[in-house]
Amino acid sequence: MTLQTRIAQGRGDEPADLVLRGGTVWDMVTGAMIPGDVAICGDRIVGIGASYEGTRIIDVSGKVLVPGFIDTHLHIESSCITPFEFDRCVLPRGVTTAICDPHEIANVAGLTGIRYFLDASARTVMDIRVNLSSCVPSTHMETAGAELTADDLAPLADHPRVIGLAEFMNYPGVIHRDPGCMAKLTAFEGRHIDGHSPLLGGKDLNAYISAGIRTEHEATSAAEATEKLQKGMRVLIREGSVSKDLEALAEVLTPVTSAYLCLCTDDRNPLDIAEHGHLDYMIRRLIAKGRDPLSVYRAASLSAAEAFGLKDRGQIAPGKRADIVVLDDPATCHASMVFCGGVLADDAAFAARDVIAPVARQSVHVPPIRPESFRYAGNNPETPVIGIWPGKILTEHLRLSIPATDGDKRPDPSQDLARITVIERHGKNGNIANGFVRGFALKAGAIASTVCHDHHNIAVVGADYADMALAAKRLGEIEGGFVVVRDGAVLAELALPVAGLMSLEPFETVRDGLVALRAAARTLGVELEEPFLQLAFLALPVIPHLKITDHGMVDVDRFEVIR
C-alpha cells in the first residue's frame, strides 16, 4: 500500500482494508483500555480509538486486543518440526514474531542450515527473524558437523531477516579474549549480540557485557537476573521443556522492571505446547503468580520489540505492524483470533504458503558400535558423575566411588547410576566417550537421541550395553531422532530426518510420537518429565557444572576435558 493510501485510510477518507470492530485495545505504554475500531491497511495499523468503515469488517465485540507476542530467543529445531510446522503450531497461540537462532542445524550443516531458515522465514505467516549462530561449534571440546568463523557469518549480517549475532555461548572465550571470539564480536560490533552466560557475575560479567552483549536468557535465580539488569542487560525470562526458570524469576518482573524484561522459550517441543502452551502459557502462569498483568503483557510484546530493535511492533497503534491477538480474557490468555501483518492466522493462510524443501538429509553416520563400545575402564574408584537437576540444564558435578569389575565400571540401577555415552555421528573421527549420570532412575534398556546440544552427536543413556548399541544403530537407520529400546527390541521411536533434528511430519504426528516415547521411557523406570531434551543438554559443555561430549567428560567450571 502507498503512503498516501495509509494516510487516507487512517483519516477515514477511504475505507480501511480491514476493520476490527467493537473491541478494546489494551495500550502497552499507558495501560489504558481504549474502546473503538482498529483500522488496518495492508500489513499496518492505521487507526484506533475511533469508528471506521472497511472493505472487510470482523466483529470483535467484547474482546480485548493486545499486541502479538514475541518469543525473544528460541531454537525452532528443538520443537522437532520444520519452521513451517512451527508456524502452524505456535502462531494461533498469539506468537507473531519468533527470534530464532538456528545453531542446532548450523552445528550439523553449517551455512546451508542457516540459509534454509532464512529462506523459510520469508515464506511463513509468522514473522521469523534470525540471529546468526555465533558458536559453531560451541567450544573446542566437541566434534560438530561444521565450523563457522567470523568471515562465514559477516556476509549474512545485512540480510533483511537477520537481527544480529545469536547467543554467545563461549563466555570463557569472551572474557579471556580468544582470537576467534574477538573476530566475531568485532565483525558485529554495534549490532545486536545475544548473550549466554550462566552463573556469571562480578568482574567476569562486567567484562562479558563490555564486549557489546545486550541480552541474556540464562539467569536461573532472581539474584542473578537482578545483577544482569543492573549492569545494563535485558533479561529474557525462559520457560522451555527442560529449562524452567519462570518460577525463580517471576518476582523480578514488576512495573518498574517490565520495560527491560522479555519472555522466551529457548527449547520447547510440540507435546509441551499442546499440553500447556507456548508464550501464552508463560503469560497465564505469571499472572496466576500475582504479577502485574500489564507488566506481563508488556514483557511479551513492547519490551521485547524494544530490546531487539523491532520498532515497528509491540503496540497496537497507527503505523505499527498489524500483529494483534484477540483475547476473551487477558487472565487466561486464550487467543480467539490472531492477526500477523494483517493476515488472519487460519487454515487458508497456512495453505497459501510457499513451502520449501528441507536440507541436511542423511546426516547421521554411526561408526561401528558393539556392546563392548560402552565399557568404562579405570583403576581409580573415584568417578565423575553428572547429577541431573530436574527442570534445569545446570548439572551437579558428583564424585562417587564406583569400583571396576573385570576392568569395567558398570551401570548400577540400584544407585541410579546409568551409563551415558556420546558417539560422534558426523563421520569425522568416530569418537566414543563413556561416563555416568544420576537422575534418570533408569532400571533397564536404553534411550538414545541425535538431538544433542549443540554438536548433535548421538547421546545414549542405558543400563544394558546391547540395548544401547541397538539404539545407536537404529538412529542411523531412521536418519536420527529418538529411540527407546529394551531387551533387544525397539519400544518406540520418532524419526527426525532433517539434520537428525526435525521431522517431516505434521506437528500433531510429532506430538503423538513424543507421547509414545515418554510412555516407553517410563517402562524403563525413567521418572523425568522430559527425558529426551534433558538428555540432549547433558552434552552441552557451556552449561555448568559437569557435561560429556564425544571428547570425554567436561568440567565446565574449569573448561577442560577431565577424562
Coordinates of C-alpha atoms in Angstrom, one line a residue:
M1 CA 0.0 0.0 0.0
T2 CA 1.2 3.5 -0.7
L3 CA 1.9 6.1 1.9
Q4 CA -1.0 8.2 0.6
T5 CA -3.4 5.2 0.9
R6 CA -2.3 4.5 4.5
I7 CA -2.9 8.2 5.4
A8 CA -6.2 8.3 3.7
Q9 CA -7.5 5.1 5.4
G10 CA -6.1 6.3 8.8
R11 CA -8.1 9.6 8.4
G12 CA -11.2 7.7 7.3
D13 CA -11.2 9.4 3.9
E14 CA -11.2 5.9 2.4
P15 CA -12.5 2.6 3.7
A16 CA -9.8 0.6 5.5
D17 CA -8.8 -2.8 4.1
L18 CA -9.8 -4.4 7.4
V19 CA -11.6 -3.2 10.4
L20 CA -11.7 -5.0 13.7
R21 CA -14.9 -3.6 15.2
G22 CA -16.2 -3.3 18.7
G23 CA -13.2 -4.5 20.8
T24 CA -11.0 -2.7 23.3
V25 CA -7.3 -2.1 22.7
W26 CA -5.0 -2.5 25.7
D27 CA -2.2 0.0 25.4
M28 CA 1.1 -1.3 26.5
V29 CA 2.6 2.2 27.1
T30 CA 0.0 3.8 29.4
G31 CA -2.0 0.8 30.4
A32 CA -5.2 2.4 29.1
M33 CA -8.1 0.4 27.8
I34 CA -9.1 2.2 24.5
P35 CA -12.6 1.4 23.0
G36 CA -13.1 1.7 19.3
D37 CA -12.3 0.1 16.0
V38 CA -8.9 -0.9 14.8
A39 CA -8.3 0.0 11.1
I40 CA -5.7 -1.9 9.1
C41 CA -4.2 -1.0 5.7
G42 CA -2.2 -3.9 4.2
D43 CA 0.1 -5.1 7.0
R44 CA -0.1 -1.9 9.0
I45 CA -2.4 -0.5 11.7
V46 CA -3.7 3.0 10.6
G47 CA -6.2 3.8 13.2
I48 CA -7.5 3.1 16.7
G49 CA -10.0 4.6 19.1
A50 CA -12.5 5.7 16.5
S51 CA -15.2 4.5 14.2
Y52 CA -14.1 3.2 10.8
E53 CA -15.6 1.7 7.7
G54 CA -13.8 -1.1 5.9
T55 CA -13.7 -3.3 2.9
R56 CA -13.7 -6.2 5.3
I57 CA -15.1 -6.0 8.9
I58 CA -14.6 -8.5 11.7
D59 CA -16.7 -8.2 14.8
V60 CA -14.6 -8.5 18.0
S61 CA -17.1 -7.1 20.4
G62 CA -16.4 -7.8 24.0
K63 CA -12.8 -8.8 23.2
V64 CA -9.5 -7.3 24.4
L65 CA -6.9 -6.7 21.8
V66 CA -3.2 -6.9 22.7
P67 CA 0.0 -6.8 20.6
G68 CA 1.3 -10.0 19.1
F69 CA 3.7 -11.9 21.4
I70 CA 7.4 -12.0 20.6
D71 CA 9.5 -15.0 21.6
T72 CA 12.9 -13.4 22.0
H73 CA 15.1 -16.5 21.9
L74 CA 14.4 -20.0 20.7
H75 CA 15.7 -22.8 18.6
I76 CA 12.9 -23.9 16.3
E77 CA 14.7 -27.2 15.7
S78 CA 14.2 -28.1 19.3
S79 CA 10.4 -28.2 18.6
C80 CA 11.4 -31.2 16.4
I81 CA 9.4 -29.7 13.5
T82 CA 10.2 -27.6 10.5
P83 CA 9.7 -23.8 10.5
F84 CA 6.5 -24.3 8.6
E85 CA 5.0 -26.7 11.1
F86 CA 6.2 -24.5 13.9
D87 CA 4.4 -21.6 12.3
R88 CA 1.2 -23.6 12.2
C89 CA 1.7 -24.9 15.7
V90 CA 2.5 -21.7 17.6
L91 CA 1.1 -18.7 15.7
P92 CA -2.5 -19.5 16.6
R93 CA -1.4 -19.1 20.3
G94 CA -0.5 -15.5 19.7
V95 CA 3.2 -15.6 18.9
T96 CA 3.5 -13.4 15.9
T97 CA 7.3 -12.9 16.0
A98 CA 9.9 -15.5 16.7
I99 CA 13.6 -14.5 17.1
C100 CA 15.4 -17.8 16.3
D101 CA 18.9 -19.0 16.5
P102 CA 19.3 -21.8 14.0
H103 CA 22.5 -23.0 15.6
E104 CA 21.2 -26.6 16.0
I105 CA 21.0 -27.1 12.3
A106 CA 24.1 -24.9 11.8
N107 CA 26.1 -27.3 14.0
V108 CA 25.1 -30.1 11.6
A109 CA 25.1 -28.4 8.2
G110 CA 26.8 -25.0 8.7
L111 CA 25.7 -22.2 6.4
T112 CA 23.4 -24.5 4.5
G113 CA 21.3 -24.8 7.6
I114 CA 21.2 -21.1 8.3
R115 CA 20.3 -20.3 4.8
Y116 CA 17.4 -22.8 5.0
F117 CA 16.0 -20.9 7.9
L118 CA 16.5 -17.5 6.2
D119 CA 14.6 -18.8 3.1
A120 CA 11.9 -20.4 5.2
S121 CA 11.4 -17.3 7.3
A122 CA 10.4 -15.3 4.2
R123 CA 7.6 -17.8 3.5
T124 CA 5.9 -18.3 6.9
V125 CA 2.9 -16.4 8.1
M126 CA 4.6 -15.8 11.4
D127 CA 7.4 -13.2 11.2
I128 CA 10.5 -15.3 11.9
R129 CA 13.7 -13.3 12.5
V130 CA 17.2 -14.8 12.7
N131 CA 20.1 -14.2 15.0
L132 CA 23.2 -15.7 13.3
S133 CA 24.7 -18.6 15.2
S134 CA 27.8 -17.4 17.0
C135 CA 29.3 -20.6 18.3
V136 CA 29.5 -23.4 15.8
P137 CA 30.9 -25.4 17.5
S138 CA 30.1 -24.1 21.0
T139 CA 33.6 -25.0 22.2
H140 CA 36.8 -26.8 21.2
M141 CA 35.8 -29.7 23.4
E142 CA 33.4 -31.4 21.0
T143 CA 33.1 -32.5 17.3
A144 CA 30.4 -30.7 15.4
G145 CA 29.4 -31.2 11.8
A146 CA 30.5 -27.7 10.8
E147 CA 32.6 -24.7 11.9
L148 CA 31.6 -21.1 11.3
T149 CA 34.1 -18.2 11.5
A150 CA 33.5 -14.5 11.5
D151 CA 34.3 -14.5 7.8
D152 CA 31.5 -17.0 7.2
L153 CA 28.9 -15.0 9.2
A154 CA 29.7 -11.4 8.2
P155 CA 28.3 -11.7 4.6
L156 CA 24.8 -12.5 6.1
A157 CA 24.8 -9.6 8.6
D158 CA 22.8 -7.3 6.3
H159 CA 20.2 -10.0 5.3
P160 CA 16.7 -8.4 5.8
R161 CA 15.7 -11.3 8.1
V162 CA 18.9 -11.0 10.3
I163 CA 18.9 -9.1 13.6
G164 CA 22.4 -9.7 14.8
L165 CA 24.6 -12.3 16.4
A166 CA 23.0 -15.1 18.4
E167 CA 23.8 -16.3 22.0
F168 CA 27.5 -16.0 22.6
M169 CA 27.9 -19.3 24.5
N170 CA 31.6 -19.3 24.7
Y171 CA 31.8 -16.9 27.6
P172 CA 35.2 -18.0 28.7
G173 CA 36.4 -17.2 25.2
V174 CA 35.0 -13.7 25.5
I175 CA 36.4 -12.8 28.9
H176 CA 39.8 -14.3 28.1
R177 CA 39.9 -12.7 24.6
D178 CA 40.1 -15.8 22.4
P179 CA 41.0 -14.6 18.9
G180 CA 38.1 -16.4 17.2
C181 CA 35.6 -14.9 19.6
M182 CA 37.1 -11.5 19.2
A183 CA 36.8 -11.7 15.4
K184 CA 33.1 -12.4 15.6
L185 CA 32.4 -9.7 18.2
T186 CA 34.4 -7.2 16.2
A187 CA 32.5 -8.1 13.0
F188 CA 29.2 -7.5 14.7
E189 CA 30.2 -4.6 16.9
G190 CA 27.3 -2.1 17.1
R191 CA 24.7 -4.7 16.1
H192 CA 22.6 -6.8 18.5
I193 CA 24.6 -9.5 20.2
D194 CA 22.7 -12.0 22.3
G195 CA 24.2 -13.4 25.5
H196 CA 24.6 -16.8 27.2
S197 CA 26.4 -16.6 30.5
P198 CA 25.0 -18.9 33.1
L199 CA 26.0 -18.1 36.7
L200 CA 28.5 -15.4 35.5
G201 CA 28.9 -12.5 37.9
G202 CA 31.2 -9.8 39.3
K203 CA 34.1 -8.6 37.1
D204 CA 33.7 -11.5 34.7
L205 CA 30.2 -10.4 34.0
N206 CA 31.4 -6.8 33.6
A207 CA 33.9 -8.0 31.0
Y208 CA 31.4 -10.1 29.2
I209 CA 28.9 -7.2 28.9
S210 CA 31.7 -4.8 27.9
A211 CA 32.0 -6.9 24.7
G212 CA 28.7 -5.4 23.5
I213 CA 26.4 -8.2 24.6
R214 CA 22.9 -6.8 25.2
T215 CA 20.5 -9.6 26.2
E216 CA 20.7 -12.7 28.4
H217 CA 18.4 -15.8 28.9
E218 CA 20.5 -18.0 31.2
A219 CA 19.6 -16.4 34.5
T220 CA 18.3 -19.0 36.9
S221 CA 17.8 -17.0 40.1
A222 CA 16.3 -13.7 41.0
A223 CA 19.7 -12.5 42.2
E224 CA 21.5 -13.4 39.0
A225 CA 18.8 -11.7 36.9
T226 CA 18.9 -8.6 39.1
E227 CA 22.7 -8.2 38.7
K228 CA 22.4 -8.6 35.0
L229 CA 19.7 -6.0 34.8
Q230 CA 21.7 -3.6 37.0
K231 CA 24.6 -4.0 34.6
G232 CA 22.6 -3.0 31.6
M233 CA 21.4 -6.3 30.1
R234 CA 17.9 -7.0 29.1
V235 CA 16.9 -10.3 30.8
L236 CA 14.8 -12.9 29.0
I237 CA 12.7 -15.0 31.3
R238 CA 12.8 -18.5 30.0
E239 CA 10.4 -21.4 30.2
G240 CA 11.3 -24.3 27.9
S241 CA 10.7 -28.0 28.0
V242 CA 13.7 -28.6 30.2
S243 CA 14.9 -25.1 31.3
K244 CA 12.2 -23.9 33.6
D245 CA 13.1 -20.5 35.1
L246 CA 9.8 -18.8 35.3
E247 CA 9.2 -19.7 38.9
A248 CA 12.6 -18.4 40.0
L249 CA 12.5 -15.2 38.1
A250 CA 8.8 -14.2 38.4
E251 CA 9.5 -11.9 41.4
V252 CA 11.8 -9.8 39.2
L253 CA 9.0 -8.8 36.9
T254 CA 7.5 -5.6 38.2
P255 CA 6.0 -2.4 36.8
V256 CA 9.5 -0.9 37.2
T257 CA 11.5 -3.6 35.5
S258 CA 9.0 -4.7 32.9
A259 CA 10.4 -2.4 30.2
Y260 CA 13.7 -4.4 30.5
L261 CA 12.4 -7.9 30.7
C262 CA 11.2 -10.2 27.9
L263 CA 9.9 -13.7 27.6
C264 CA 11.4 -16.7 25.7
T265 CA 11.1 -20.4 25.4
D266 CA 14.6 -21.4 24.1
D267 CA 13.7 -25.1 23.6
R268 CA 10.1 -26.3 23.7
N269 CA 8.6 -29.3 22.0
P270 CA 5.1 -29.8 20.5
L271 CA 3.9 -32.1 23.3
D272 CA 4.5 -29.4 25.9
I273 CA 3.0 -26.8 23.6
A274 CA -0.1 -29.0 23.2
E275 CA -0.4 -29.8 26.9
H276 CA 0.5 -26.4 28.3
G277 CA 1.1 -23.7 25.6
H278 CA 3.9 -21.5 24.5
L279 CA 4.3 -17.8 25.5
D280 CA 0.6 -17.9 26.3
Y281 CA 1.4 -20.4 29.0
M282 CA 4.1 -18.1 30.4
I283 CA 1.7 -15.2 30.5
R284 CA -1.0 -17.2 32.3
R285 CA 1.5 -18.6 34.8
L286 CA 3.0 -15.2 35.6
I287 CA -0.5 -13.6 36.1
A288 CA -1.6 -16.5 38.2
K289 CA 1.5 -15.9 40.4
G290 CA 0.4 -12.4 41.1
R291 CA 2.5 -10.5 38.6
D292 CA 1.0 -7.2 37.4
P293 CA -0.9 -8.1 34.1
L294 CA 0.2 -5.0 32.2
S295 CA 3.9 -5.8 33.1
V296 CA 3.5 -9.4 31.9
Y297 CA 1.9 -8.4 28.5
R298 CA 4.4 -5.6 28.1
A299 CA 7.3 -8.0 28.6
A300 CA 5.7 -10.3 26.0
S301 CA 5.4 -7.6 23.4
L302 CA 6.6 -4.0 23.6
S303 CA 9.6 -4.6 25.8
A304 CA 10.7 -7.5 23.5
A305 CA 10.3 -5.3 20.4
E306 CA 12.4 -2.5 22.0
A307 CA 15.1 -4.9 23.2
F308 CA 15.7 -6.3 19.7
G309 CA 15.3 -3.1 17.8
L310 CA 11.9 -4.1 16.2
K311 CA 10.5 -0.6 16.3
D312 CA 7.5 -1.4 14.1
R313 CA 5.7 -3.7 16.6
G314 CA 4.8 -4.2 20.2
Q315 CA 1.9 -1.8 20.4
I316 CA -1.5 -1.6 18.8
A317 CA -1.0 1.9 17.3
P318 CA -1.1 3.7 14.0
G319 CA 2.0 2.9 11.8
K320 CA 2.8 -0.4 13.6
R321 CA 2.6 -3.8 12.1
A322 CA -0.9 -5.3 12.4
D323 CA 0.3 -8.1 14.8
I324 CA -2.8 -8.4 17.0
V325 CA -4.0 -11.1 19.5
V326 CA -7.8 -11.1 20.2
L327 CA -8.4 -12.3 23.7
D328 CA -11.6 -13.4 25.5
D329 CA -9.9 -12.7 28.9
P330 CA -6.4 -11.5 29.4
A331 CA -6.1 -13.6 32.6
T332 CA -6.5 -16.8 30.7
C333 CA -4.6 -15.6 27.6
H334 CA -6.7 -17.7 25.2
A335 CA -6.4 -16.3 21.6
S336 CA -9.7 -16.4 19.8
M337 CA -8.1 -14.8 16.7
V338 CA -4.6 -13.8 15.7
F339 CA -3.5 -11.4 13.0
C340 CA 0.1 -11.3 11.8
G341 CA 0.9 -8.5 9.5
G342 CA -2.8 -8.0 8.9
V343 CA -3.3 -11.7 7.9
L344 CA -5.7 -13.8 9.9
A345 CA -3.8 -16.9 11.1
D346 CA -6.2 -19.6 9.8
D347 CA -6.0 -22.7 7.6
A348 CA -6.3 -20.7 4.5
A349 CA -3.3 -18.6 5.4
F350 CA -1.1 -21.6 6.2
A351 CA -2.3 -23.4 3.0
A352 CA -1.2 -20.4 0.9
R353 CA 2.5 -20.6 2.0
D354 CA 5.3 -21.5 -0.5
V355 CA 6.9 -24.3 1.5
I356 CA 10.5 -25.1 0.5
A357 CA 12.3 -28.5 0.6
P358 CA 14.3 -29.4 3.7
V359 CA 18.0 -29.8 3.8
A360 CA 20.6 -31.9 5.7
R361 CA 19.2 -35.3 4.9
Q362 CA 21.3 -38.4 5.5
S363 CA 23.4 -36.6 8.1
V364 CA 23.7 -39.4 10.7
H365 CA 26.7 -41.6 10.3
V366 CA 27.1 -44.2 13.0
P367 CA 30.6 -45.6 13.5
P368 CA 31.0 -49.3 14.2
I369 CA 29.2 -50.0 17.5
R370 CA 29.3 -53.1 19.7
P371 CA 28.1 -53.7 23.2
E372 CA 31.8 -53.5 24.3
S373 CA 31.9 -49.9 23.0
F374 CA 30.1 -48.8 26.2
R375 CA 32.7 -50.2 28.7
Y376 CA 34.2 -47.7 31.1
A377 CA 37.7 -48.7 32.2
G378 CA 39.5 -47.2 35.2
N379 CA 41.5 -48.3 38.2
N380 CA 40.6 -45.4 40.4
P381 CA 37.2 -45.9 42.1
E382 CA 36.6 -42.2 42.4
T383 CA 34.5 -41.3 39.3
P384 CA 32.9 -38.1 38.0
V385 CA 29.1 -38.4 37.7
I386 CA 26.7 -36.0 36.1
G387 CA 23.9 -35.2 38.6
I388 CA 20.6 -34.1 37.0
W389 CA 18.6 -31.2 38.5
P390 CA 15.1 -31.8 37.0
G391 CA 13.8 -28.6 35.3
K392 CA 17.3 -27.2 34.8
I393 CA 20.1 -27.6 32.3
L394 CA 22.6 -26.9 35.1
T395 CA 24.0 -30.2 36.4
E396 CA 25.8 -31.3 39.5
H397 CA 29.5 -32.5 39.4
L398 CA 29.3 -35.5 41.6
R399 CA 32.4 -37.6 42.6
L400 CA 31.4 -41.2 43.6
S401 CA 33.2 -44.3 44.3
I402 CA 32.5 -46.9 41.6
P403 CA 34.8 -49.9 41.6
A404 CA 35.6 -51.7 38.4
T405 CA 34.6 -55.3 37.7
D406 CA 36.6 -57.2 35.1
G407 CA 38.1 -53.8 34.1
D408 CA 34.7 -52.1 33.6
K409 CA 32.8 -49.7 35.8
R410 CA 29.3 -50.9 35.1
P411 CA 25.9 -49.1 35.4
D412 CA 24.2 -49.7 38.7
P413 CA 20.4 -49.1 38.7
S414 CA 20.2 -49.7 42.4
Q415 CA 22.2 -46.5 42.9
D416 CA 20.6 -44.7 40.0
L417 CA 23.8 -44.8 38.1
A418 CA 23.3 -45.1 34.3
R419 CA 25.9 -45.2 31.5
I420 CA 25.9 -42.1 29.4
T421 CA 27.7 -42.3 26.0
V422 CA 28.2 -39.7 23.3
I423 CA 29.0 -41.1 19.8
E424 CA 30.4 -38.8 17.1
R425 CA 27.9 -39.0 14.1
H426 CA 29.2 -36.5 11.6
G427 CA 31.6 -39.0 10.0
K428 CA 34.7 -37.1 11.2
N429 CA 36.5 -39.3 13.8
G430 CA 34.2 -41.9 15.2
N431 CA 34.8 -40.8 18.8
I432 CA 33.0 -42.6 21.6
A433 CA 33.0 -41.2 25.1
N434 CA 31.5 -43.0 28.2
G435 CA 30.5 -41.7 31.6
F436 CA 27.9 -41.9 34.3
V437 CA 24.7 -39.9 35.0
R438 CA 22.4 -39.9 38.0
G439 CA 18.8 -38.7 37.9
F440 CA 17.1 -40.8 35.1
A441 CA 16.1 -43.6 37.6
L442 CA 16.5 -45.9 34.6
K443 CA 16.3 -49.6 35.6
A444 CA 16.7 -51.3 32.2
G445 CA 17.2 -50.8 28.5
A446 CA 18.3 -47.6 26.8
I447 CA 17.1 -44.3 25.3
A448 CA 19.0 -42.5 22.6
S449 CA 18.9 -39.3 20.7
T450 CA 20.5 -37.3 17.9
V451 CA 19.2 -34.1 19.5
C452 CA 22.3 -33.5 21.5
H453 CA 23.2 -29.8 22.1
D454 CA 25.0 -28.3 20.4
H455 CA 27.1 -30.6 18.4
H456 CA 24.2 -33.0 17.9
N457 CA 26.1 -36.2 18.1
I458 CA 24.4 -39.4 19.3
A459 CA 23.7 -39.4 23.1
V460 CA 22.7 -42.7 24.7
V461 CA 21.7 -43.4 28.3
G462 CA 21.3 -47.0 29.4
A463 CA 21.6 -49.9 31.8
D464 CA 22.3 -52.5 29.2
Y465 CA 25.1 -52.3 26.7
A466 CA 23.4 -54.4 24.0
D467 CA 20.3 -52.2 24.1
M468 CA 22.5 -49.1 23.9
A469 CA 24.2 -50.5 20.8
L470 CA 20.9 -51.3 19.2
A471 CA 19.5 -47.8 20.0
A472 CA 22.5 -46.1 18.4
K473 CA 22.4 -48.2 15.3
R474 CA 18.6 -47.6 14.9
L475 CA 19.2 -43.9 14.9
G476 CA 21.4 -44.3 11.9
E477 CA 18.7 -46.3 10.1
I478 CA 16.0 -43.6 10.7
E479 CA 18.2 -40.6 9.9
G480 CA 18.2 -39.5 13.5
G481 CA 15.6 -38.8 16.1
F482 CA 14.7 -40.5 19.4
V483 CA 14.6 -44.3 20.2
V484 CA 13.7 -46.3 23.3
V485 CA 15.0 -49.9 23.5
R486 CA 14.6 -52.8 26.0
D487 CA 15.6 -56.5 25.8
G488 CA 16.7 -56.2 22.2
A489 CA 13.5 -54.6 20.9
V490 CA 12.7 -51.1 19.8
L491 CA 9.7 -50.0 22.0
A492 CA 9.2 -46.5 20.5
E493 CA 10.9 -44.2 18.1
L494 CA 10.5 -40.8 16.3
A495 CA 12.4 -40.2 13.1
L496 CA 13.9 -36.7 12.7
P497 CA 15.5 -36.9 9.3
V498 CA 16.1 -33.2 8.7
A499 CA 19.6 -32.9 10.2
G500 CA 18.7 -35.5 12.8
L501 CA 16.7 -32.7 14.4
M502 CA 13.4 -32.1 12.7
S503 CA 10.5 -34.3 11.5
L504 CA 8.9 -34.1 8.0
E505 CA 5.5 -34.9 9.6
P506 CA 2.8 -32.5 10.9
F507 CA 3.3 -31.3 14.4
E508 CA 0.3 -33.4 15.6
T509 CA 2.1 -36.5 14.5
V510 CA 5.3 -35.5 16.3
R511 CA 3.2 -34.7 19.4
D512 CA 1.7 -38.1 19.4
G513 CA 5.1 -39.7 18.8
L514 CA 6.5 -37.9 21.9
V515 CA 3.6 -39.2 24.0
A516 CA 4.5 -42.8 22.9
L517 CA 8.2 -42.2 23.6
R518 CA 7.6 -40.8 27.1
A519 CA 5.4 -43.8 27.9
A520 CA 8.0 -46.2 26.7
A521 CA 10.7 -44.4 28.7
R522 CA 8.6 -44.8 31.8
T523 CA 8.5 -48.5 31.3
L524 CA 12.3 -48.4 31.8
G525 CA 11.9 -46.6 35.1
V526 CA 12.6 -43.1 33.8
E527 CA 10.9 -40.5 36.1
L528 CA 11.9 -37.3 34.3
E529 CA 9.1 -35.3 32.7
E530 CA 11.1 -34.6 29.6
P531 CA 13.9 -37.2 29.4
F532 CA 14.9 -36.7 25.8
L533 CA 15.6 -32.9 25.9
Q534 CA 17.1 -33.4 29.4
L535 CA 19.5 -36.0 27.8
A536 CA 20.3 -33.5 25.0
F537 CA 21.6 -30.9 27.4
L538 CA 23.9 -33.3 29.3
A539 CA 26.3 -32.9 26.3
L540 CA 26.4 -29.1 26.3
P541 CA 29.8 -28.0 27.6
V542 CA 29.0 -24.4 28.2
I543 CA 26.5 -25.0 31.0
P544 CA 27.9 -25.7 34.4
H545 CA 29.0 -27.9 36.0
L546 CA 29.7 -31.4 34.5
K547 CA 28.9 -32.5 31.0
I548 CA 30.0 -35.0 28.4
T549 CA 30.9 -34.7 24.7
D550 CA 32.5 -37.1 22.3
H551 CA 35.9 -35.9 23.7
G552 CA 35.0 -37.1 27.2
M553 CA 33.7 -35.8 30.5
V554 CA 33.9 -32.0 30.7
D555 CA 34.4 -29.9 33.8
V556 CA 32.7 -26.8 32.7
D557 CA 33.9 -24.7 35.6
R558 CA 37.5 -25.4 34.6
F559 CA 36.5 -25.5 30.9
E560 CA 38.5 -28.6 30.2
V561 CA 38.1 -32.3 29.4
I562 CA 38.8 -34.3 32.5
R563 CA 38.6 -37.8 31.0

